[in-house]
Amino acid sequence: MTSGPATIQPPGGDAALEHVGWNIQHGQNLRPALDLLEQRAAASGQRPALLTLQELRPEQGDQVAERLGLVPVVAPPNVRPGSGNVLLYDPDLFAPDPSWTQYPSGIRHNPAVALLKMIHPDSKVTSFRPMFAASCHASYSDPVLREQQGRFFSELAKHEWLLLVQGDWNAWPVWACPTTLDRVTDRAYAQNRSVLTGDGTFRPDDNADRLLTYNGLVDTGRYAATELRQAGADRATTGHGPHKAAQVVPPGDLPPGGAGPIDRTYASAELVPALLGAEILTGPGIDDISDHLPQVTRWSLSLLWQVMDQQIVPIRH
């Protein structure tokens, strides 16, 4: 059921929706990761309404869903078997739109994508507009495939369509990209994270960020740091784990403030007024769980409803 022309009033108060995105390295430390999420939920009084997880083993999506009371959306099988992406949503706040079905993309790590309508917490009607929500893991070694994945999400972010996508992009944002990787010891890593330019030289890869922001999507961590003045919301999410010494970029090759996060959340610009904040979780007990740090975004339920229940006439593409 959707709300009709007389739009349902947005929920009152300052209720917030929390989204957590996390690459849990090969699913190896899933239990302590879930312990952390449950501790946060107990402290705040609410569980995450959206989870976007990467590098889980095939059976682990159901394990997360059972512990946290969420509905899992698992990515189509990868061409190469292995760790995968999982999206989980709160069935009290979101309902899938059956008009869209995910299909394999041909990318090594297929994204987990769902087209979701928001459920009004009081009236229980569903929003007029749906939103794509996605968990992704871009190619570790191939910048061409990373660009392909960026274009896949650009296809979901057409004019007046809504998208929230989080993942491990394996490349930097434009605003905090190293100037060069020429002095990185691990040469395979340097090549994997670089783009071959037309003049035969290499530059660090920031193409996915260029594509998505050119489309009009907003990096929520960067927005929280620069517009909402939330320090650290755009800090690096990798580099803290073991066996990383050979991949360190010398300080002289870093941009002012250091390299930006590999893990990022992008949202359609229409959704951004509903963004309350973002943070990168770090500290004892968190840094040891994975070689990536979790990213949290928080959204105003009332403002999110206003955007998703707009009575628009979608453009047919």
mmCIF file of C-alpha atoms in Angstrom:
data_model
loop_
_atom_site.group_PDB
_atom_site.id
_atom_site.type_symbol
_atom_site.label_atom_id
_atom_site.label_comp_id
_atom_site.label_asym_id
_atom_site.label_seq_id
_atom_site.Cartn_x
_atom_site.Cartn_y
_atom_site.Cartn_z
ATOM 1 C CA MET A 1 0.000 0.000 0.000
ATOM 2 C CA THR A 2 1.304 3.462 -0.827
ATOM 3 C CA SER A 3 0.227 6.822 0.441
ATOM 4 C CA GLY A 4 -2.055 8.696 -1.932
ATOM 5 C CA PRO A 5 -2.093 12.316 -3.042
ATOM 6 C CA ALA A 6 -2.867 13.444 0.511
ATOM 7 C CA THR A 7 0.613 12.724 1.858
ATOM 8 C CA ILE A 8 0.829 10.960 5.207
ATOM 9 C CA GLN A 9 2.371 13.200 7.855
ATOM 10 C CA PRO A 10 6.003 12.403 8.655
ATOM 11 C CA PRO A 11 6.744 10.764 11.999
ATOM 12 C CA GLY A 12 7.295 13.288 14.746
ATOM 13 C CA GLY A 13 10.134 13.761 17.170
ATOM 14 C CA ASP A 14 13.813 13.415 16.477
ATOM 15 C CA ALA A 15 13.820 9.708 15.609
ATOM 16 C CA ALA A 16 16.874 8.617 13.662
ATOM 17 C CA LEU A 17 17.677 5.739 11.355
ATOM 18 C CA GLU A 18 21.174 4.266 11.602
ATOM 19 C CA HIS A 19 23.086 2.677 8.737
ATOM 20 C CA VAL A 20 26.332 0.752 9.291
ATOM 21 C CA GLY A 21 28.710 -0.261 6.502
ATOM 22 C CA TRP A 22 31.673 -2.549 7.132
ATOM 23 C CA ASN A 23 34.125 -4.756 5.279
ATOM 24 C CA ILE A 24 34.605 -7.569 7.807
ATOM 25 C CA GLN A 25 37.809 -9.080 6.473
ATOM 26 C CA HIS A 26 36.853 -12.430 4.890
ATOM 27 C CA GLY A 27 34.167 -12.807 7.575
ATOM 28 C CA GLN A 28 36.883 -14.019 9.945
ATOM 29 C CA ASN A 29 35.787 -11.995 12.973
ATOM 30 C CA LEU A 30 32.060 -11.864 12.378
ATOM 31 C CA ARG A 31 31.144 -12.758 15.970
ATOM 32 C CA PRO A 32 33.020 -9.840 17.625
ATOM 33 C CA ALA A 33 31.723 -7.553 14.864
ATOM 34 C CA LEU A 34 28.142 -8.521 15.718
ATOM 35 C CA ASP A 35 28.908 -8.197 19.428
ATOM 36 C CA LEU A 36 29.966 -4.610 18.764
ATOM 37 C CA LEU A 37 26.812 -3.848 16.783
ATOM 38 C CA GLU A 38 24.618 -5.344 19.520
ATOM 39 C CA GLN A 39 26.428 -3.313 22.194
ATOM 40 C CA ARG A 40 25.838 -0.126 20.208
ATOM 41 C CA ALA A 41 22.180 -1.038 19.729
ATOM 42 C CA ALA A 42 21.747 -1.698 23.454
ATOM 43 C CA ALA A 43 23.332 1.652 24.317
ATOM 44 C CA SER A 44 21.243 3.626 21.815
ATOM 45 C CA GLY A 45 18.004 1.702 22.225
ATOM 46 C CA GLN A 46 17.722 0.974 18.502
ATOM 47 C CA ARG A 47 19.264 -1.513 16.113
ATOM 48 C CA PRO A 48 20.709 -0.506 12.745
ATOM 49 C CA ALA A 49 17.947 -0.244 10.140
ATOM 50 C CA LEU A 50 20.375 -0.823 7.276
ATOM 51 C CA LEU A 51 23.576 -2.860 7.178
ATOM 52 C CA THR A 52 25.906 -3.065 4.189
ATOM 53 C CA LEU A 53 28.571 -5.692 4.758
ATOM 54 C CA GLN A 54 31.380 -6.927 2.552
ATOM 55 C CA GLU A 55 33.549 -10.063 2.455
ATOM 56 C CA LEU A 56 31.080 -12.352 4.216
ATOM 57 C CA ARG A 57 31.063 -16.069 3.548
ATOM 58 C CA PRO A 58 27.923 -17.479 1.886
ATOM 59 C CA GLU A 59 26.263 -18.665 5.101
ATOM 60 C CA GLN A 60 27.051 -15.572 7.144
ATOM 61 C CA GLY A 61 24.326 -13.296 5.809
ATOM 62 C CA ASP A 62 21.697 -15.502 7.443
ATOM 63 C CA GLN A 63 23.696 -15.550 10.672
ATOM 64 C CA VAL A 64 23.740 -11.755 10.824
ATOM 65 C CA ALA A 65 20.031 -11.573 10.005
ATOM 66 C CA GLU A 66 19.111 -14.012 12.768
ATOM 67 C CA ARG A 67 21.129 -12.221 15.446
ATOM 68 C CA LEU A 68 20.034 -8.693 14.574
ATOM 69 C CA GLY A 69 16.463 -9.338 13.398
ATOM 70 C CA LEU A 70 17.038 -8.021 9.895
ATOM 71 C CA VAL A 71 16.166 -9.274 6.403
ATOM 72 C CA PRO A 72 19.191 -10.271 4.287
ATOM 73 C CA VAL A 73 19.667 -9.506 0.611
ATOM 74 C CA VAL A 74 22.594 -11.547 -0.677
ATOM 75 C CA ALA A 75 24.392 -10.642 -3.876
ATOM 76 C CA PRO A 76 24.109 -12.973 -6.881
ATOM 77 C CA PRO A 77 26.842 -15.637 -6.903
ATOM 78 C CA ASN A 78 30.230 -14.350 -7.926
ATOM 79 C CA VAL A 79 31.918 -15.597 -11.081
ATOM 80 C CA ARG A 80 34.731 -16.633 -8.772
ATOM 81 C CA PRO A 81 33.403 -18.237 -5.563
ATOM 82 C CA GLY A 82 34.385 -16.540 -2.351
ATOM 83 C CA SER A 83 33.452 -13.728 -0.032
ATOM 84 C CA GLY A 84 30.428 -11.695 -0.980
ATOM 85 C CA ASN A 85 28.384 -8.594 -0.307
ATOM 86 C CA VAL A 86 25.277 -8.585 1.867
ATOM 87 C CA LEU A 87 22.636 -5.921 2.447
ATOM 88 C CA LEU A 88 20.315 -6.216 5.452
ATOM 89 C CA TYR A 89 17.294 -4.075 6.261
ATOM 90 C CA ASP A 90 14.798 -3.648 9.098
ATOM 91 C CA PRO A 91 11.437 -5.083 7.956
ATOM 92 C CA ASP A 92 9.628 -2.670 10.280
ATOM 93 C CA LEU A 93 10.969 0.292 8.292
ATOM 94 C CA PHE A 94 11.516 -1.012 4.765
ATOM 95 C CA ALA A 95 9.700 -3.241 2.301
ATOM 96 C CA PRO A 96 11.129 -4.480 -1.014
ATOM 97 C CA ASP A 97 9.598 -3.197 -4.232
ATOM 98 C CA PRO A 98 8.842 -6.352 -6.276
ATOM 99 C CA SER A 99 8.988 -4.423 -9.542
ATOM 100 C CA TRP A 100 12.795 -4.706 -9.614
ATOM 101 C CA THR A 101 14.939 -7.820 -9.487
ATOM 102 C CA GLN A 102 18.702 -7.828 -9.195
ATOM 103 C CA TYR A 103 20.680 -9.493 -11.928
ATOM 104 C CA PRO A 104 24.328 -10.642 -12.037
ATOM 105 C CA SER A 105 26.549 -7.802 -13.182
ATOM 106 C CA GLY A 106 29.552 -9.814 -14.325
ATOM 107 C CA ILE A 107 31.687 -7.984 -11.770
ATOM 108 C CA ARG A 108 33.915 -10.240 -9.677
ATOM 109 C CA HIS A 109 32.178 -9.271 -6.440
ATOM 110 C CA ASN A 110 28.543 -8.776 -7.380
ATOM 111 C CA PRO A 111 26.897 -6.039 -5.301
ATOM 112 C CA ALA A 112 23.920 -6.758 -3.063
ATOM 113 C CA VAL A 113 21.120 -4.423 -4.144
ATOM 114 C CA ALA A 114 17.505 -3.997 -3.106
ATOM 115 C CA LEU A 115 14.844 -1.518 -4.194
ATOM 116 C CA LEU A 116 13.180 -0.520 -0.932
ATOM 117 C CA LYS A 117 10.137 1.513 0.000
ATOM 118 C CA MET A 118 9.977 3.085 3.422
ATOM 119 C CA ILE A 119 7.248 2.009 5.837
ATOM 120 C CA HIS A 120 5.752 4.860 7.815
ATOM 121 C CA PRO A 121 6.328 3.889 11.479
ATOM 122 C CA ASP A 122 2.885 5.117 12.547
ATOM 123 C CA SER A 123 0.482 4.598 9.641
ATOM 124 C CA LYS A 124 2.358 1.584 8.133
ATOM 125 C CA VAL A 125 1.736 2.781 4.574
ATOM 126 C CA THR A 126 4.687 2.606 2.198
ATOM 127 C CA SER A 127 6.364 5.570 0.587
ATOM 128 C CA PHE A 128 5.478 6.711 -2.912
ATOM 129 C CA ARG A 129 9.103 6.490 -4.049
ATOM 130 C CA PRO A 130 11.503 3.574 -3.624
ATOM 131 C CA MET A 131 15.222 3.826 -2.928
ATOM 132 C CA PHE A 132 18.019 1.587 -4.148
ATOM 133 C CA ALA A 133 20.180 0.426 -1.236
ATOM 134 C CA ALA A 134 23.402 -1.398 -2.019
ATOM 135 C CA SER A 135 26.518 -3.023 -0.589
ATOM 136 C CA CYS A 136 29.498 -3.224 -2.926
ATOM 137 C CA HIS A 137 33.110 -4.332 -3.103
ATOM 138 C CA ALA A 138 35.053 -2.970 -6.056
ATOM 139 C CA SER A 139 37.833 -4.948 -7.693
ATOM 140 C CA TYR A 140 41.068 -5.060 -5.711
ATOM 141 C CA SER A 141 43.341 -5.277 -8.737
ATOM 142 C CA ASP A 142 41.682 -3.777 -11.803
ATOM 143 C CA PRO A 143 40.822 -0.067 -12.165
ATOM 144 C CA VAL A 144 38.813 -0.841 -15.301
ATOM 145 C CA LEU A 145 36.504 -3.090 -13.266
ATOM 146 C CA ARG A 146 36.289 -0.469 -10.516
ATOM 147 C CA GLU A 147 35.129 2.039 -13.091
ATOM 148 C CA GLN A 148 32.634 -0.518 -14.420
ATOM 149 C CA GLN A 149 31.192 -0.867 -10.932
ATOM 150 C CA GLY A 150 30.932 2.902 -10.579
ATOM 151 C CA ARG A 151 28.999 3.018 -13.834
ATOM 152 C CA PHE A 152 26.701 0.240 -12.605
ATOM 153 C CA PHE A 153 25.645 2.433 -9.700
ATOM 154 C CA SER A 154 25.394 5.491 -11.920
ATOM 155 C CA GLU A 155 22.788 3.500 -13.845
ATOM 156 C CA LEU A 156 20.792 3.137 -10.606
ATOM 157 C CA ALA A 157 21.141 6.855 -9.849
ATOM 158 C CA LYS A 158 19.181 8.173 -12.770
ATOM 159 C CA HIS A 159 17.374 11.489 -12.574
ATOM 160 C CA GLU A 160 14.786 11.425 -9.738
ATOM 161 C CA TRP A 161 15.792 7.910 -8.690
ATOM 162 C CA LEU A 162 17.137 7.505 -5.146
ATOM 163 C CA LEU A 163 20.285 5.595 -4.216
ATOM 164 C CA LEU A 164 22.244 4.855 -1.041
ATOM 165 C CA VAL A 165 25.356 2.769 -1.719
ATOM 166 C CA GLN A 166 28.196 1.886 0.634
ATOM 167 C CA GLY A 167 31.218 -0.240 0.089
ATOM 168 C CA ASP A 168 34.907 -0.895 -0.232
ATOM 169 C CA TRP A 169 35.868 1.041 -3.373
ATOM 170 C CA ASN A 170 39.551 0.013 -3.312
ATOM 171 C CA ALA A 171 40.429 3.502 -4.523
ATOM 172 C CA TRP A 172 40.504 7.007 -3.145
ATOM 173 C CA PRO A 173 38.196 10.012 -3.329
ATOM 174 C CA VAL A 174 39.337 12.939 -5.471
ATOM 175 C CA TRP A 175 39.610 15.281 -2.497
ATOM 176 C CA ALA A 176 42.097 13.065 -0.617
ATOM 177 C CA CYS A 177 43.980 11.003 -3.194
ATOM 178 C CA PRO A 178 47.765 10.449 -2.972
ATOM 179 C CA THR A 179 49.727 12.428 -5.529
ATOM 180 C CA THR A 180 51.715 9.361 -6.604
ATOM 181 C CA LEU A 181 52.373 5.748 -5.636
ATOM 182 C CA ASP A 182 55.830 5.704 -7.225
ATOM 183 C CA ARG A 183 57.568 5.267 -3.857
ATOM 184 C CA VAL A 184 55.285 2.566 -2.425
ATOM 185 C CA THR A 185 57.329 -0.554 -1.685
ATOM 186 C CA ASP A 186 54.653 -3.075 -2.715
ATOM 187 C CA ARG A 187 54.742 -2.509 -6.470
ATOM 188 C CA ALA A 188 51.847 -4.880 -7.228
ATOM 189 C CA TYR A 189 49.679 -2.884 -4.810
ATOM 190 C CA ALA A 190 50.820 0.370 -6.410
ATOM 191 C CA GLN A 191 49.872 -0.912 -9.866
ATOM 192 C CA ASN A 192 46.534 -2.306 -8.662
ATOM 193 C CA ARG A 193 45.552 1.044 -7.152
ATOM 194 C CA SER A 194 46.664 3.080 -10.173
ATOM 195 C CA VAL A 195 45.189 4.154 -13.500
ATOM 196 C CA LEU A 196 47.299 4.015 -16.653
ATOM 197 C CA THR A 197 46.971 7.416 -18.332
ATOM 198 C CA GLY A 198 47.112 8.293 -22.018
ATOM 199 C CA ASP A 199 50.724 9.431 -21.834
ATOM 200 C CA GLY A 200 51.883 6.079 -20.432
ATOM 201 C CA THR A 201 52.253 7.173 -16.819
ATOM 202 C CA PHE A 202 50.363 5.999 -13.760
ATOM 203 C CA ARG A 203 48.301 8.004 -11.285
ATOM 204 C CA PRO A 204 46.471 6.830 -8.139
ATOM 205 C CA ASP A 205 42.908 5.774 -8.926
ATOM 206 C CA ASP A 206 40.035 8.099 -8.022
ATOM 207 C CA ASN A 207 37.819 7.343 -11.027
ATOM 208 C CA ALA A 208 34.853 5.794 -9.208
ATOM 209 C CA ASP A 209 34.576 8.878 -7.006
ATOM 210 C CA ARG A 210 34.780 11.100 -10.078
ATOM 211 C CA LEU A 211 31.994 9.148 -11.785
ATOM 212 C CA LEU A 212 29.618 9.068 -8.853
ATOM 213 C CA THR A 213 30.016 12.689 -7.838
ATOM 214 C CA TYR A 214 29.749 13.854 -11.467
ATOM 215 C CA ASN A 215 26.395 12.041 -11.496
ATOM 216 C CA GLY A 216 25.342 14.126 -8.486
ATOM 217 C CA LEU A 217 25.816 11.591 -5.704
ATOM 218 C CA VAL A 218 27.203 12.907 -2.415
ATOM 219 C CA ASP A 219 29.976 11.357 -0.314
ATOM 220 C CA THR A 220 28.202 11.379 3.062
ATOM 221 C CA GLY A 221 31.351 11.179 5.174
ATOM 222 C CA ARG A 222 32.875 14.146 3.402
ATOM 223 C CA TYR A 223 29.611 16.076 3.645
ATOM 224 C CA ALA A 224 29.386 15.386 7.384
ATOM 225 C CA ALA A 225 32.966 16.545 7.893
ATOM 226 C CA THR A 226 32.815 19.703 5.788
ATOM 227 C CA GLU A 227 29.178 20.823 5.971
ATOM 228 C CA LEU A 228 28.032 19.398 9.320
ATOM 229 C CA ARG A 229 31.428 20.059 10.947
ATOM 230 C CA GLN A 230 31.775 16.519 12.300
ATOM 231 C CA ALA A 231 35.515 16.003 12.613
ATOM 232 C CA GLY A 232 36.786 12.584 11.568
ATOM 233 C CA ALA A 233 33.724 11.606 9.544
ATOM 234 C CA ASP A 234 35.944 11.438 6.452
ATOM 235 C CA ARG A 235 39.047 9.888 8.015
ATOM 236 C CA ALA A 236 40.908 6.921 6.497
ATOM 237 C CA THR A 237 39.258 3.536 7.000
ATOM 238 C CA THR A 238 42.243 1.305 6.188
ATOM 239 C CA GLY A 239 45.966 1.020 6.881
ATOM 240 C CA HIS A 240 45.675 -0.007 10.538
ATOM 241 C CA GLY A 241 45.890 -3.782 10.137
ATOM 242 C CA PRO A 242 48.927 -6.079 10.040
ATOM 243 C CA HIS A 243 51.032 -6.656 6.926
ATOM 244 C CA LYS A 244 50.431 -3.117 5.622
ATOM 245 C CA ALA A 245 53.932 -1.665 5.999
ATOM 246 C CA ALA A 246 54.891 -2.275 2.370
ATOM 247 C CA GLN A 247 51.744 -0.461 1.191
ATOM 248 C CA VAL A 248 52.359 2.755 3.108
ATOM 249 C CA VAL A 249 52.418 5.900 0.969
ATOM 250 C CA PRO A 250 55.317 8.156 2.050
ATOM 251 C CA PRO A 251 54.091 11.320 3.790
ATOM 252 C CA GLY A 252 55.496 13.527 1.036
ATOM 253 C CA ASP A 253 53.202 11.847 -1.489
ATOM 254 C CA LEU A 254 50.036 12.345 0.552
ATOM 255 C CA PRO A 255 47.556 15.196 0.178
ATOM 256 C CA PRO A 256 47.154 17.693 3.051
ATOM 257 C CA GLY A 257 45.465 15.863 5.911
ATOM 258 C CA GLY A 258 46.404 12.444 4.551
ATOM 259 C CA ALA A 259 44.676 9.991 2.243
ATOM 260 C CA GLY A 260 40.913 9.684 2.442
ATOM 261 C CA PRO A 261 38.771 6.625 3.168
ATOM 262 C CA ILE A 262 38.665 3.611 0.875
ATOM 263 C CA ASP A 263 35.233 2.733 2.325
ATOM 264 C CA ARG A 264 32.610 5.352 1.498
ATOM 265 C CA THR A 265 28.852 5.873 1.437
ATOM 266 C CA TYR A 266 27.261 7.781 -1.443
ATOM 267 C CA ALA A 267 23.708 9.084 -1.467
ATOM 268 C CA SER A 268 21.489 10.879 -3.930
ATOM 269 C CA ALA A 269 21.585 14.617 -3.336
ATOM 270 C CA GLU A 270 17.854 14.618 -2.538
ATOM 271 C CA LEU A 271 18.532 12.425 0.487
ATOM 272 C CA VAL A 272 21.295 14.582 1.940
ATOM 273 C CA PRO A 273 19.041 17.058 3.852
ATOM 274 C CA ALA A 274 17.959 14.040 5.936
ATOM 275 C CA LEU A 275 21.564 13.226 6.899
ATOM 276 C CA LEU A 276 22.134 13.855 10.617
ATOM 277 C CA GLY A 277 25.725 12.740 10.705
ATOM 278 C CA ALA A 278 28.442 10.234 9.930
ATOM 279 C CA GLU A 279 31.406 8.764 11.755
ATOM 280 C CA ILE A 280 34.167 6.209 11.369
ATOM 281 C CA LEU A 281 34.264 3.884 14.378
ATOM 282 C CA THR A 282 37.731 3.216 15.737
ATOM 283 C CA GLY A 283 39.488 2.359 18.957
ATOM 284 C CA PRO A 284 40.495 -0.681 21.045
ATOM 285 C CA GLY A 285 38.418 -3.719 20.174
ATOM 286 C CA ILE A 286 37.299 -2.244 16.847
ATOM 287 C CA ASP A 287 40.611 -1.896 15.032
ATOM 288 C CA ASP A 288 41.398 -5.581 15.638
ATOM 289 C CA ILE A 289 38.191 -6.950 14.079
ATOM 290 C CA SER A 290 39.035 -6.142 10.471
ATOM 291 C CA ASP A 291 41.543 -4.345 8.282
ATOM 292 C CA HIS A 292 38.683 -1.914 7.497
ATOM 293 C CA LEU A 293 36.896 0.341 9.977
ATOM 294 C CA PRO A 294 33.099 0.547 10.068
ATOM 295 C CA GLN A 295 31.296 3.629 8.794
ATOM 296 C CA VAL A 296 28.067 4.832 10.394
ATOM 297 C CA THR A 297 25.552 7.261 8.921
ATOM 298 C CA ARG A 298 22.453 8.532 10.732
ATOM 299 C CA TRP A 299 19.335 9.866 9.057
ATOM 300 C CA SER A 300 16.275 11.767 10.210
ATOM 301 C CA LEU A 301 13.261 9.496 9.862
ATOM 302 C CA SER A 302 10.896 12.406 9.299
ATOM 303 C CA LEU A 303 13.038 14.071 6.629
ATOM 304 C CA LEU A 304 13.776 10.760 4.924
ATOM 305 C CA TRP A 305 10.047 10.078 4.754
ATOM 306 C CA GLN A 306 9.416 13.502 3.216
ATOM 307 C CA VAL A 307 11.856 12.754 0.402
ATOM 308 C CA MET A 308 10.690 9.204 -0.226
ATOM 309 C CA ASP A 309 6.996 10.077 -0.172
ATOM 310 C CA GLN A 310 7.173 12.919 -2.690
ATOM 311 C CA GLN A 311 4.477 12.477 -5.319
ATOM 312 C CA ILE A 312 6.755 12.798 -8.340
ATOM 313 C CA VAL A 313 6.190 11.694 -11.899
ATOM 314 C CA PRO A 314 9.325 9.668 -12.646
ATOM 315 C CA ILE A 315 11.058 10.277 -15.936
ATOM 316 C CA ARG A 316 11.159 7.169 -18.099
ATOM 317 C CA HIS A 317 14.754 6.488 -19.140
#
